[in-house]
mmCIF file of C-alpha atoms in Angstrom:
data_model
loop_
_atom_site.group_PDB
_atom_site.id
_atom_site.type_symbol
_atom_site.label_atom_id
_atom_site.label_comp_id
_atom_site.label_asym_id
_atom_site.label_seq_id
_atom_site.Cartn_x
_atom_site.Cartn_y
_atom_site.Cartn_z
ATOM 1 C CA MET A 1 -11.325 -49.934 -14.930
ATOM 2 C CA ARG A 2 -9.769 -46.525 -14.517
ATOM 3 C CA GLU A 3 -13.076 -44.861 -15.495
ATOM 4 C CA ILE A 4 -14.831 -46.785 -12.731
ATOM 5 C CA TYR A 5 -12.100 -45.789 -10.286
ATOM 6 C CA ASN A 6 -12.342 -42.094 -11.235
ATOM 7 C CA GLU A 7 -16.133 -42.095 -11.007
ATOM 8 C CA LEU A 8 -16.210 -43.813 -7.615
ATOM 9 C CA LYS A 9 -13.396 -41.647 -6.238
ATOM 10 C CA ARG A 10 -15.687 -38.590 -6.507
ATOM 11 C CA HIS A 11 -18.137 -40.129 -4.014
ATOM 12 C CA SER A 12 -17.076 -40.592 -0.419
ATOM 13 C CA GLY A 13 -16.682 -44.249 0.558
ATOM 14 C CA LYS A 14 -18.088 -45.703 -2.676
ATOM 15 C CA LEU A 15 -14.718 -46.908 -3.988
ATOM 16 C CA THR A 16 -14.119 -49.098 -0.950
ATOM 17 C CA GLU A 17 -17.734 -50.249 -1.001
ATOM 18 C CA PHE A 18 -17.450 -51.409 -4.624
ATOM 19 C CA ALA A 19 -14.061 -52.990 -3.905
ATOM 20 C CA GLN A 20 -15.740 -54.998 -1.135
ATOM 21 C CA VAL A 21 -18.359 -56.171 -3.644
ATOM 22 C CA LEU A 22 -15.572 -57.405 -5.948
ATOM 23 C CA VAL A 23 -13.879 -59.178 -3.029
ATOM 24 C CA ASP A 24 -17.190 -60.803 -2.064
ATOM 25 C CA ARG A 25 -17.607 -62.034 -5.650
ATOM 26 C CA GLY A 26 -14.149 -63.606 -5.497
ATOM 27 C CA LEU A 27 -12.359 -61.507 -8.098
ATOM 28 C CA TYR A 28 -9.800 -60.137 -5.616
ATOM 29 C CA THR A 29 -8.440 -61.273 -2.258
ATOM 30 C CA ASN A 30 -8.787 -57.993 -0.316
ATOM 31 C CA THR A 31 -10.115 -54.486 -0.803
ATOM 32 C CA LYS A 32 -6.710 -52.794 -0.657
ATOM 33 C CA HIS A 33 -5.411 -54.916 -3.529
ATOM 34 C CA CYS A 34 -8.654 -54.359 -5.453
ATOM 35 C CA VAL A 35 -8.471 -50.570 -5.133
ATOM 36 C CA ALA A 36 -4.825 -50.588 -6.220
ATOM 37 C CA MET A 37 -5.663 -52.693 -9.282
ATOM 38 C CA MET A 38 -8.545 -50.396 -10.218
ATOM 39 C CA ARG A 39 -6.276 -47.346 -9.889
ATOM 40 C CA HIS A 40 -3.380 -48.712 -11.944
ATOM 41 C CA SER A 41 -5.072 -51.122 -14.347
ATOM 42 C CA THR A 42 -5.562 -50.008 -17.930
ATOM 43 C CA GLN A 43 -6.801 -53.358 -19.221
ATOM 44 C CA PHE A 44 -10.559 -53.699 -19.884
ATOM 45 C CA ARG A 45 -12.268 -56.384 -17.778
ATOM 46 C CA GLN A 46 -15.786 -57.309 -18.817
ATOM 47 C CA ASP A 47 -16.556 -59.139 -15.561
ATOM 48 C CA VAL A 48 -15.779 -56.010 -13.494
ATOM 49 C CA GLN A 49 -17.829 -53.863 -15.908
ATOM 50 C CA ASP A 50 -20.814 -56.224 -15.571
ATOM 51 C CA ILE A 51 -20.615 -56.247 -11.768
ATOM 52 C CA TYR A 52 -20.319 -52.453 -11.744
ATOM 53 C CA ALA A 53 -23.314 -52.064 -14.077
ATOM 54 C CA GLU A 54 -25.341 -54.327 -11.784
ATOM 55 C CA TRP A 55 -24.158 -52.602 -8.588
ATOM 56 C CA LYS A 56 -24.278 -48.960 -9.748
ATOM 57 C CA PRO A 57 -28.026 -48.096 -9.979
ATOM 58 C CA GLY A 58 -29.190 -46.356 -6.840
ATOM 59 C CA LYS A 59 -25.817 -46.633 -5.134
ATOM 60 C CA LEU A 60 -24.434 -43.240 -6.149
ATOM 61 C CA LYS A 61 -26.123 -40.228 -4.660
ATOM 62 C CA THR A 62 -26.874 -37.535 -7.200
ATOM 63 C CA LYS A 63 -27.582 -33.943 -6.286
ATOM 64 C CA ASP A 64 -31.183 -32.812 -6.698
ATOM 65 C CA THR A 65 -30.570 -29.698 -8.764
ATOM 66 C CA ALA A 66 -34.111 -28.327 -8.488
ATOM 67 C CA THR A 67 -33.936 -28.314 -4.682
ATOM 68 C CA HIS A 68 -30.399 -26.929 -4.781
ATOM 69 C CA ASN A 69 -31.426 -24.095 -7.113
ATOM 70 C CA ALA A 70 -34.472 -23.272 -4.959
ATOM 71 C CA LYS A 71 -32.324 -23.061 -1.816
ATOM 72 C CA LEU A 72 -29.750 -20.942 -3.628
ATOM 73 C CA ALA A 73 -32.444 -18.561 -4.897
ATOM 74 C CA GLU A 74 -33.801 -18.220 -1.351
ATOM 75 C CA VAL A 75 -30.323 -17.349 -0.058
ATOM 76 C CA PHE A 76 -29.936 -14.610 -2.669
ATOM 77 C CA ARG A 77 -33.428 -13.276 -1.896
ATOM 78 C CA SER A 78 -32.551 -13.015 1.790
ATOM 79 C CA ILE A 79 -29.260 -11.270 0.960
ATOM 80 C CA LYS A 80 -31.108 -8.748 -1.213
ATOM 81 C CA LYS A 81 -33.628 -8.125 1.584
ATOM 82 C CA LYS A 82 -30.827 -7.519 4.089
ATOM 83 C CA GLU A 83 -29.020 -5.151 1.725
ATOM 84 C CA LEU A 84 -32.216 -3.234 0.998
ATOM 85 C CA LYS A 85 -33.038 -3.009 4.702
ATOM 86 C CA GLU A 86 -29.548 -1.673 5.472
ATOM 87 C CA LYS A 87 -29.847 0.947 2.719
ATOM 88 C CA VAL A 88 -33.251 2.108 3.970
ATOM 89 C CA GLU A 89 -31.974 2.312 7.553
ATOM 90 C CA THR A 90 -28.983 4.349 6.378
ATOM 91 C CA MET A 91 -31.269 6.706 4.472
ATOM 92 C CA CYS A 92 -33.455 7.151 7.549
ATOM 93 C CA GLU A 93 -30.444 7.991 9.686
ATOM 94 C CA ILE A 94 -29.215 10.558 7.165
ATOM 95 C CA LEU A 95 -32.691 12.107 6.905
ATOM 96 C CA GLU A 96 -32.943 12.350 10.695
ATOM 97 C CA GLU A 97 -29.544 14.035 10.841
ATOM 98 C CA THR A 98 -30.543 16.380 8.009
ATOM 99 C CA LEU A 99 -33.803 17.286 9.754
ATOM 100 C CA MET A 100 -31.870 18.043 12.928
ATOM 101 C CA THR A 101 -29.470 20.249 10.949
ATOM 102 C CA VAL A 102 -32.360 22.132 9.316
ATOM 103 C CA THR A 103 -34.048 22.630 12.683
ATOM 104 C CA LEU A 104 -30.859 24.027 14.228
ATOM 105 C CA ALA A 105 -30.239 26.228 11.177
ATOM 106 C CA ILE A 106 -33.746 27.695 11.410
ATOM 107 C CA LYS A 107 -33.420 28.200 15.162
ATOM 108 C CA HIS A 108 -30.095 30.035 14.818
ATOM 109 C CA SER A 109 -30.908 31.700 11.476
ATOM 110 C CA ASP A 110 -27.821 30.046 9.968
ATOM 111 C CA VAL A 111 -28.157 29.963 6.166
ATOM 112 C CA ARG A 112 -24.742 28.315 5.678
ATOM 113 C CA LYS A 113 -26.082 24.941 6.926
ATOM 114 C CA LEU A 114 -28.644 24.772 4.079
ATOM 115 C CA GLY A 115 -25.909 23.788 1.595
ATOM 116 C CA GLU A 116 -25.016 20.829 3.802
ATOM 117 C CA VAL A 117 -28.689 19.851 4.056
ATOM 118 C CA LYS A 118 -29.082 20.081 0.278
ATOM 119 C CA ALA A 119 -26.002 17.878 -0.254
ATOM 120 C CA ASN A 120 -27.315 15.258 2.178
ATOM 121 C CA ILE A 121 -30.713 15.111 0.476
ATOM 122 C CA GLU A 122 -29.091 14.883 -2.976
ATOM 123 C CA ASN A 123 -26.915 11.995 -1.758
ATOM 124 C CA ILE A 124 -29.980 10.136 -0.555
ATOM 125 C CA LEU A 125 -32.002 10.722 -3.709
ATOM 126 C CA TYR A 126 -29.340 10.412 -6.407
ATOM 127 C CA GLY A 127 -26.458 8.603 -4.731
ATOM 128 C CA GLU A 128 -22.979 9.812 -3.891
ATOM 129 C CA LYS A 129 -21.274 12.004 -6.496
ATOM 130 C CA GLN A 130 -17.876 10.718 -7.515
#
């Protein structure tokens, strides 16, 4: 009976529902007493096993793993899209800033800024150096 109790405990409301079935069949007087007996009883009862086998099919909701996996894959795809979009936007911002720096360096004939521009472009192309 403990196996039945442990299995039904995992599903919300199913333990009380099965206890009500046992009360309706006349094995116990009330659901509270029935649940307590299922929790503490270690003795095998064939009548309870038979009623459970008859009651069980279709009563417990099982998770559709194919649908769950499809939804999970879609979530990860959307996360990857967001991350990629953020990276591209960051690269565009850095390139715009670099272009502005190059333009100002050319305008003012400032060669020192070219090192900064080169570093920015290298960071975009090859990633940050560590």
